[in-house]
Amino acid sequence: MGSLAETQITPAKVSDEEANLFAMQLAGATVLPMVLTSALELDLLEIISKNVALPGGQLSPTEISSHLSTENPDAPVMVDRILRLLAAYSILTCSVRKLPDSVVERLYGLGPVCKYLVKSEDGVSLAALCHLNRDRVFMESWYHLKDAVLEGGIPFNKAFGMGAFEYQGSDPRFNKVFNNGMSNHTTIVMTKILETYKGFEGLSSLVDVGGGIGVTLRMIVSKHPHIKGILYDLPHVIEEAVSYPGIEHIGGDMFVNVPKADGIFMKWICHDWSDQHCLQFLKNCYDALPDNGNVIVAESILPVLPDSSLMTKEVVHMDCLMLAHNPGGKERTEKEFEALAKGSGFQGFQVVCRAYGTHIMEFLKKI
């Protein structure tokens, strides 16, 4: 058995002033995400990316503002204030140059994190996920979290009178925002996964359960054209999917049945649902597979003891997003994923690899 020191978090020693400043930062914690969202909506990072002369170059707020469709004379000053905040969090680089009459002007460039906030060669970035999480629809859930703790229920349902997935079917605008956020994240993560994971090579058919508009499956089939792909999701989601050679589209409900195939892929599906819900659709997956088949699960893995690493912060952030929006959705530890696999009939379980914060796990029907 581990010692107490191995099973608890010991806060770092800080001065009273540091504690006060941290408390003040927490009190204003909405500022960074909302300012970042505004910067992304204004395309400020894209403007810097496209208009610097050299990699690592910088532009002034006036130069950046000249690319905005505005006649507001205050725009450069407002942009400067937005970018100054982002520079304080190392999202942007910043330097100063002296102008005549001792005027100092700040210049801004892209920091390393902007690799994932500015569109890649594939035309994707995590900016789409920022827009999703700060959309007015998702934001409304947070105002009901306290009530859900005290009264029970799901914050999103309290806000809108229906579940998040049902709501998507009733709001085409938000459905598009959701699909865009998911597809951009998927492209980034799956590009990395396909560099290292070899489990698709032996499959002749693959169902992507909850596969959205088909981005994941298109990437898999593109790299492994011998695979017959089956995209499976709710009918209103499938309607938005684009046809692709080698992929069949099927609208349905994973809680009722799952199409048969050699393998099943699920990205960010288990974390949307409670253990009871997961066991229900995983048993349907079990029934759809041959004896040598498996479910390939792409999810974050929650540490038993939280720490201050970026990876842990990402997964506990995601866990609270599930708490706010989904019916029993949550992130899980490795042991909890293994319990889901065994509880739904699978004999084997293994964690195979990781891409950024997403782990690839295999639920093996027989071993």
Short mmCIF file of C-alpha atoms in Angstrom, two decimals:
data_model
loop_
_atom_site.label_atom_id
_atom_site.label_comp_id
_atom_site.label_asym_id
_atom_site.label_seq_id
_atom_site.Cartn_x
_atom_site.Cartn_y
_atom_site.Cartn_z
CA MET A 1 0.00 0.00 0.00
CA GLY A 2 1.36 3.44 -0.90
CA SER A 3 2.27 5.98 1.73
CA LEU A 4 0.02 8.96 2.46
CA ALA A 5 2.48 11.18 0.61
CA GLU A 6 1.89 9.11 -2.54
CA THR A 7 -1.90 9.45 -2.35
CA GLN A 8 -2.46 13.12 -1.66
CA ILE A 9 -1.71 16.47 -3.23
CA THR A 10 0.52 18.76 -1.20
CA PRO A 11 -0.04 22.40 -2.19
CA ALA A 12 3.12 24.30 -3.06
CA LYS A 13 4.17 26.88 -0.49
CA VAL A 14 3.25 30.37 -1.66
CA SER A 15 3.43 33.79 -0.09
CA ASP A 16 0.30 35.59 1.05
CA GLU A 17 0.69 38.01 -1.85
CA GLU A 18 0.91 35.15 -4.36
CA ALA A 19 -2.21 33.56 -2.87
CA ASN A 20 -4.08 36.85 -3.14
CA LEU A 21 -3.00 37.40 -6.75
CA PHE A 22 -4.05 33.85 -7.64
CA ALA A 23 -7.44 34.42 -6.02
CA MET A 24 -7.82 37.62 -8.05
CA GLN A 25 -6.90 35.71 -11.21
CA LEU A 26 -9.58 33.12 -10.41
CA ALA A 27 -12.10 35.90 -9.78
CA GLY A 28 -11.49 37.12 -13.33
CA ALA A 29 -11.07 33.67 -14.87
CA THR A 30 -13.75 34.29 -17.52
CA VAL A 31 -11.65 37.04 -19.10
CA LEU A 32 -9.04 34.90 -20.88
CA PRO A 33 -11.42 32.48 -22.66
CA MET A 34 -13.80 35.26 -23.70
CA VAL A 35 -11.01 37.53 -24.97
CA LEU A 36 -9.43 34.59 -26.82
CA THR A 37 -12.79 33.78 -28.41
CA SER A 38 -13.16 37.40 -29.57
CA ALA A 39 -9.64 37.33 -31.01
CA LEU A 40 -10.49 34.15 -32.90
CA GLU A 41 -13.80 35.56 -34.15
CA LEU A 42 -11.92 38.62 -35.42
CA ASP A 43 -9.32 36.32 -37.05
CA LEU A 44 -6.52 38.26 -35.33
CA LEU A 45 -4.23 35.23 -35.14
CA GLU A 46 -4.92 34.35 -38.78
CA ILE A 47 -4.13 37.94 -39.77
CA ILE A 48 -0.78 37.77 -37.99
CA SER A 49 -0.03 34.36 -39.53
CA LYS A 50 -0.76 35.49 -43.09
CA ASN A 51 0.89 38.91 -42.98
CA VAL A 52 4.21 38.57 -41.15
CA ALA A 53 7.17 38.68 -43.51
CA LEU A 54 9.02 35.82 -41.81
CA PRO A 55 8.16 33.01 -39.35
CA GLY A 56 8.27 34.49 -35.87
CA GLY A 57 7.59 37.95 -37.23
CA GLN A 58 5.42 40.52 -35.48
CA LEU A 59 2.85 43.16 -36.42
CA SER A 60 1.58 46.28 -34.69
CA PRO A 61 -2.07 46.61 -33.60
CA THR A 62 -2.52 49.26 -36.30
CA GLU A 63 -1.22 46.90 -38.98
CA ILE A 64 -3.43 44.09 -37.71
CA SER A 65 -6.51 46.33 -37.48
CA SER A 66 -6.03 47.48 -41.07
CA HIS A 67 -7.18 44.00 -42.15
CA LEU A 68 -10.49 44.25 -40.25
CA SER A 69 -13.70 45.37 -41.92
CA THR A 70 -14.20 48.36 -39.65
CA GLU A 71 -14.13 52.14 -39.66
CA ASN A 72 -13.91 52.31 -35.87
CA PRO A 73 -11.01 54.68 -35.04
CA ASP A 74 -10.59 52.97 -31.66
CA ALA A 75 -10.07 49.50 -33.18
CA PRO A 76 -6.23 49.54 -32.99
CA VAL A 77 -6.30 50.47 -29.29
CA MET A 78 -8.90 47.79 -28.53
CA VAL A 79 -6.97 45.18 -30.51
CA ASP A 80 -3.80 46.13 -28.63
CA ARG A 81 -5.52 45.50 -25.30
CA ILE A 82 -6.85 42.13 -26.48
CA LEU A 83 -3.47 41.00 -27.77
CA ARG A 84 -1.63 42.25 -24.67
CA LEU A 85 -3.70 39.87 -22.55
CA LEU A 86 -2.95 36.96 -24.87
CA ALA A 87 0.75 37.82 -24.70
CA ALA A 88 0.61 37.72 -20.89
CA TYR A 89 -0.45 34.06 -21.20
CA SER A 90 2.27 33.29 -23.79
CA ILE A 91 -0.32 32.74 -26.51
CA LEU A 92 1.40 35.55 -28.41
CA THR A 93 4.91 36.97 -28.38
CA CYS A 94 5.34 40.68 -27.75
CA SER A 95 8.08 43.26 -28.16
CA VAL A 96 8.16 47.06 -28.20
CA ARG A 97 9.59 49.62 -30.57
CA LYS A 98 10.06 53.33 -30.01
CA LEU A 99 8.32 55.78 -32.29
CA PRO A 100 8.95 59.52 -32.60
CA ASP A 101 8.10 61.69 -29.59
CA SER A 102 9.03 58.81 -27.23
CA VAL A 103 5.86 56.88 -28.08
CA VAL A 104 6.19 53.13 -27.45
CA GLU A 105 4.35 50.69 -29.73
CA ARG A 106 3.83 47.01 -29.00
CA LEU A 107 4.33 44.38 -31.71
CA TYR A 108 2.72 40.94 -31.59
CA GLY A 109 3.60 37.55 -33.07
CA LEU A 110 2.38 33.98 -32.74
CA GLY A 111 3.48 31.84 -29.79
CA PRO A 112 4.00 28.04 -30.05
CA VAL A 113 0.40 27.25 -29.03
CA CYS A 114 -0.86 29.13 -32.09
CA LYS A 115 0.16 26.12 -34.20
CA TYR A 116 -3.15 24.67 -33.01
CA LEU A 117 -5.19 27.90 -33.01
CA VAL A 118 -4.35 28.92 -36.58
CA LYS A 119 -5.59 26.82 -39.50
CA SER A 120 -3.22 24.09 -40.62
CA GLU A 121 -2.55 22.97 -44.18
CA ASP A 122 -5.66 20.79 -43.75
CA GLY A 123 -7.68 23.92 -42.94
CA VAL A 124 -8.37 22.89 -39.34
CA SER A 125 -7.56 24.22 -35.88
CA LEU A 126 -8.74 23.99 -32.29
CA ALA A 127 -10.31 27.43 -32.71
CA ALA A 128 -13.47 25.57 -33.77
CA LEU A 129 -13.50 23.78 -30.41
CA CYS A 130 -13.07 27.13 -28.65
CA HIS A 131 -16.12 28.44 -30.51
CA LEU A 132 -18.14 25.37 -29.52
CA ASN A 133 -17.31 25.51 -25.83
CA ARG A 134 -18.00 29.27 -25.68
CA ASP A 135 -21.17 29.10 -27.77
CA ARG A 136 -24.17 30.67 -26.03
CA VAL A 137 -25.92 27.29 -25.99
CA PHE A 138 -23.18 25.50 -24.06
CA MET A 139 -22.50 28.54 -21.88
CA GLU A 140 -26.07 28.48 -20.60
CA SER A 141 -25.49 25.10 -18.92
CA TRP A 142 -23.02 26.56 -16.43
CA TYR A 143 -25.68 28.77 -14.85
CA HIS A 144 -27.55 25.62 -13.83
CA LEU A 145 -24.67 23.56 -12.41
CA LYS A 146 -25.30 24.63 -8.81
CA ASP A 147 -28.99 23.75 -9.10
CA ALA A 148 -28.12 20.35 -10.57
CA VAL A 149 -25.86 19.62 -7.59
CA LEU A 150 -28.56 20.58 -5.07
CA GLU A 151 -31.63 19.28 -6.89
CA GLY A 152 -30.30 16.57 -9.20
CA GLY A 153 -30.59 16.50 -12.96
CA ILE A 154 -28.41 17.66 -15.83
CA PRO A 155 -27.49 21.36 -16.19
CA PHE A 156 -28.06 21.37 -19.97
CA ASN A 157 -31.49 19.78 -19.59
CA LYS A 158 -32.43 22.33 -16.94
CA ALA A 159 -31.46 25.13 -19.32
CA PHE A 160 -33.23 23.84 -22.43
CA GLY A 161 -35.79 21.27 -21.30
CA MET A 162 -34.18 18.52 -23.37
CA GLY A 163 -30.88 16.65 -23.71
CA ALA A 164 -27.90 18.03 -25.61
CA PHE A 165 -28.10 15.51 -28.45
CA GLU A 166 -31.85 16.05 -28.84
CA TYR A 167 -31.25 19.81 -28.85
CA GLN A 168 -28.72 19.53 -31.68
CA GLY A 169 -31.43 18.02 -33.85
CA SER A 170 -33.65 21.06 -33.21
CA ASP A 171 -31.05 23.81 -33.76
CA PRO A 172 -29.32 23.66 -37.17
CA ARG A 173 -26.98 26.56 -36.32
CA PHE A 174 -25.68 24.92 -33.14
CA ASN A 175 -25.55 21.51 -34.81
CA LYS A 176 -23.19 23.02 -37.40
CA VAL A 177 -21.03 24.61 -34.67
CA PHE A 178 -20.89 21.28 -32.83
CA ASN A 179 -19.99 19.25 -35.92
CA ASN A 180 -17.33 21.79 -36.90
CA GLY A 181 -15.73 21.67 -33.45
CA MET A 182 -15.70 17.87 -33.43
CA SER A 183 -14.39 17.50 -36.98
CA ASN A 184 -11.52 19.96 -36.48
CA HIS A 185 -10.41 18.26 -33.26
CA THR A 186 -10.78 14.84 -34.88
CA THR A 187 -8.59 15.77 -37.85
CA ILE A 188 -5.79 16.96 -35.57
CA VAL A 189 -5.92 13.96 -33.22
CA MET A 190 -6.50 11.28 -35.87
CA THR A 191 -3.57 12.52 -37.95
CA LYS A 192 -1.36 11.77 -34.95
CA ILE A 193 -3.08 8.47 -34.13
CA LEU A 194 -2.71 7.16 -37.68
CA GLU A 195 1.04 7.78 -37.49
CA THR A 196 1.44 5.27 -34.64
CA TYR A 197 -1.60 2.99 -34.25
CA LYS A 198 -1.46 -0.18 -36.39
CA GLY A 199 -4.72 -1.81 -35.29
CA PHE A 200 -6.63 -0.90 -38.45
CA GLU A 201 -4.31 -2.88 -40.74
CA GLY A 202 -5.92 -6.29 -40.18
CA LEU A 203 -9.54 -5.16 -40.56
CA SER A 204 -11.69 -5.64 -43.66
CA SER A 205 -14.66 -3.67 -42.30
CA LEU A 206 -15.03 -0.99 -39.62
CA VAL A 207 -18.03 0.77 -38.09
CA ASP A 208 -17.47 4.25 -36.68
CA VAL A 209 -20.17 4.41 -34.00
CA GLY A 210 -21.18 7.99 -33.25
CA GLY A 211 -18.90 8.96 -36.12
CA GLY A 212 -20.46 12.37 -36.71
CA ILE A 213 -20.10 13.69 -40.24
CA GLY A 214 -17.46 11.10 -41.11
CA VAL A 215 -14.13 12.89 -40.74
CA THR A 216 -12.53 10.09 -38.70
CA LEU A 217 -13.69 7.29 -40.98
CA ARG A 218 -12.59 9.15 -44.12
CA MET A 219 -9.11 9.51 -42.67
CA ILE A 220 -8.95 5.82 -41.70
CA VAL A 221 -10.24 4.55 -45.06
CA SER A 222 -7.97 6.96 -46.94
CA LYS A 223 -4.93 5.43 -45.25
CA HIS A 224 -6.34 1.88 -45.31
CA PRO A 225 -8.39 1.66 -48.54
CA HIS A 226 -8.93 -2.09 -48.11
CA ILE A 227 -11.37 -1.33 -45.27
CA LYS A 228 -15.10 -1.11 -45.94
CA GLY A 229 -16.24 1.77 -43.74
CA ILE A 230 -19.66 2.14 -42.14
CA LEU A 231 -20.53 5.55 -40.69
CA TYR A 232 -23.18 5.16 -37.97
CA ASP A 233 -24.84 8.01 -36.11
CA LEU A 234 -28.21 9.59 -35.45
CA PRO A 235 -30.20 10.37 -38.61
CA HIS A 236 -29.92 14.17 -38.26
CA VAL A 237 -26.14 13.82 -38.00
CA ILE A 238 -25.85 11.46 -40.96
CA GLU A 239 -27.77 13.98 -43.07
CA GLU A 240 -24.79 16.36 -42.75
CA ALA A 241 -22.20 13.73 -43.74
CA VAL A 242 -20.50 13.96 -47.14
CA SER A 243 -20.34 10.86 -49.36
CA TYR A 244 -16.91 9.25 -49.67
CA PRO A 245 -15.80 6.19 -51.69
CA GLY A 246 -15.73 3.02 -49.61
CA ILE A 247 -17.99 4.37 -46.85
CA GLU A 248 -21.65 3.48 -46.29
CA HIS A 249 -23.85 5.84 -44.24
CA ILE A 250 -26.36 4.35 -41.81
CA GLY A 251 -28.61 6.38 -39.54
CA GLY A 252 -29.68 4.68 -36.34
CA ASP A 253 -29.43 4.43 -32.57
CA MET A 254 -26.51 2.67 -30.90
CA PHE A 255 -28.72 1.96 -27.90
CA VAL A 256 -30.87 -0.24 -30.14
CA ASN A 257 -28.28 -1.94 -32.34
CA VAL A 258 -24.94 -1.52 -34.08
CA PRO A 259 -24.09 -2.61 -37.67
CA LYS A 260 -21.91 -5.71 -37.95
CA ALA A 261 -18.23 -5.39 -38.88
CA ASP A 262 -14.79 -6.80 -38.07
CA GLY A 263 -14.04 -3.82 -35.86
CA ILE A 264 -15.77 -0.87 -34.22
CA PHE A 265 -14.28 2.56 -33.61
CA MET A 266 -15.57 5.02 -31.02
CA LYS A 267 -14.01 8.44 -30.37
CA TRP A 268 -15.32 10.58 -27.51
CA ILE A 269 -18.47 8.46 -27.19
CA CYS A 270 -18.08 6.72 -23.82
CA HIS A 271 -17.36 10.01 -22.07
CA ASP A 272 -20.74 11.35 -23.18
CA TRP A 273 -22.64 8.77 -21.15
CA SER A 274 -23.08 7.16 -17.73
CA ASP A 275 -21.70 3.69 -16.98
CA GLN A 276 -25.18 2.20 -17.41
CA HIS A 277 -25.60 3.83 -20.83
CA CYS A 278 -22.10 2.74 -21.89
CA LEU A 279 -22.75 -0.87 -20.91
CA GLN A 280 -25.92 -0.82 -22.99
CA PHE A 281 -24.32 0.29 -26.27
CA LEU A 282 -21.09 -1.64 -25.64
CA LYS A 283 -23.13 -4.85 -25.35
CA ASN A 284 -24.64 -4.00 -28.74
CA CYS A 285 -21.09 -3.55 -30.05
CA TYR A 286 -20.15 -6.94 -28.60
CA ASP A 287 -23.06 -8.59 -30.42
CA ALA A 288 -22.08 -6.92 -33.71
CA LEU A 289 -18.51 -8.27 -33.70
CA PRO A 290 -17.06 -11.64 -34.74
CA ASP A 291 -15.21 -13.59 -32.05
CA ASN A 292 -11.87 -12.08 -33.09
CA GLY A 293 -13.27 -8.55 -33.28
CA ASN A 294 -12.62 -5.59 -31.03
CA VAL A 295 -13.83 -2.11 -30.17
CA ILE A 296 -11.19 0.58 -30.62
CA VAL A 297 -11.90 3.33 -28.10
CA ALA A 298 -10.35 6.82 -28.31
CA GLU A 299 -10.75 8.71 -25.03
CA SER A 300 -8.83 10.66 -22.42
CA ILE A 301 -7.77 8.71 -19.33
CA LEU A 302 -8.34 10.36 -15.96
CA PRO A 303 -5.60 10.02 -13.33
CA VAL A 304 -6.74 8.73 -9.94
CA LEU A 305 -4.96 11.61 -8.21
CA PRO A 306 -5.11 14.99 -9.98
CA ASP A 307 -1.90 16.93 -10.50
CA SER A 308 -1.09 20.27 -12.10
CA SER A 309 0.19 18.92 -15.43
CA LEU A 310 -1.31 20.23 -18.67
CA MET A 311 -2.61 16.76 -19.55
CA THR A 312 -4.44 16.39 -16.24
CA LYS A 313 -5.90 19.88 -16.52
CA GLU A 314 -7.17 19.06 -20.01
CA VAL A 315 -8.93 15.88 -18.89
CA VAL A 316 -10.48 17.38 -15.73
CA HIS A 317 -11.70 20.33 -17.82
CA MET A 318 -13.30 17.82 -20.18
CA ASP A 319 -14.80 15.93 -17.25
CA CYS A 320 -16.56 19.07 -16.03
CA LEU A 321 -17.78 19.80 -19.56
CA MET A 322 -19.42 16.37 -19.49
CA LEU A 323 -20.85 17.17 -16.05
CA ALA A 324 -22.50 20.30 -17.42
CA HIS A 325 -23.81 19.04 -20.73
CA ASN A 326 -24.31 15.29 -20.86
CA PRO A 327 -26.48 12.62 -19.17
CA GLY A 328 -24.05 11.03 -16.74
CA GLY A 329 -21.11 11.72 -19.05
CA LYS A 330 -17.68 11.70 -17.45
CA GLU A 331 -14.02 11.01 -18.02
CA ARG A 332 -12.73 7.72 -16.61
CA THR A 333 -9.62 6.12 -15.17
CA GLU A 334 -7.96 3.19 -16.89
CA LYS A 335 -9.51 0.80 -14.34
CA GLU A 336 -12.96 2.25 -15.01
CA PHE A 337 -12.56 1.68 -18.75
CA GLU A 338 -11.47 -1.89 -18.08
CA ALA A 339 -14.57 -2.39 -15.92
CA LEU A 340 -16.76 -1.18 -18.81
CA ALA A 341 -15.05 -3.62 -21.18
CA LYS A 342 -15.41 -6.61 -18.85
CA GLY A 343 -18.93 -5.59 -17.79
CA SER A 344 -20.16 -5.63 -21.38
CA GLY A 345 -18.70 -9.07 -22.09
CA PHE A 346 -15.29 -8.32 -23.58
CA GLN A 347 -12.56 -10.66 -22.35
CA GLY A 348 -9.55 -8.46 -23.05
CA PHE A 349 -8.60 -4.82 -22.46
CA GLN A 350 -5.44 -2.90 -23.30
CA VAL A 351 -4.19 0.66 -23.67
CA VAL A 352 -2.22 0.71 -26.91
CA CYS A 353 -0.95 4.25 -27.53
CA ARG A 354 -1.63 7.95 -27.03
CA ALA A 355 -1.95 10.94 -29.33
CA TYR A 356 -1.74 14.24 -27.46
CA GLY A 357 -4.29 13.73 -24.64
CA THR A 358 -6.27 10.97 -26.38
CA HIS A 359 -5.54 7.32 -25.58
CA ILE A 360 -6.32 4.40 -27.87
CA MET A 361 -7.75 1.40 -26.00
CA GLU A 362 -8.86 -1.96 -27.35
CA PHE A 363 -11.78 -3.97 -25.96
CA LEU A 364 -11.13 -7.53 -27.20
CA LYS A 365 -14.17 -9.81 -27.62
CA LYS A 366 -12.14 -12.99 -27.11
CA ILE A 367 -8.57 -13.65 -25.98
#
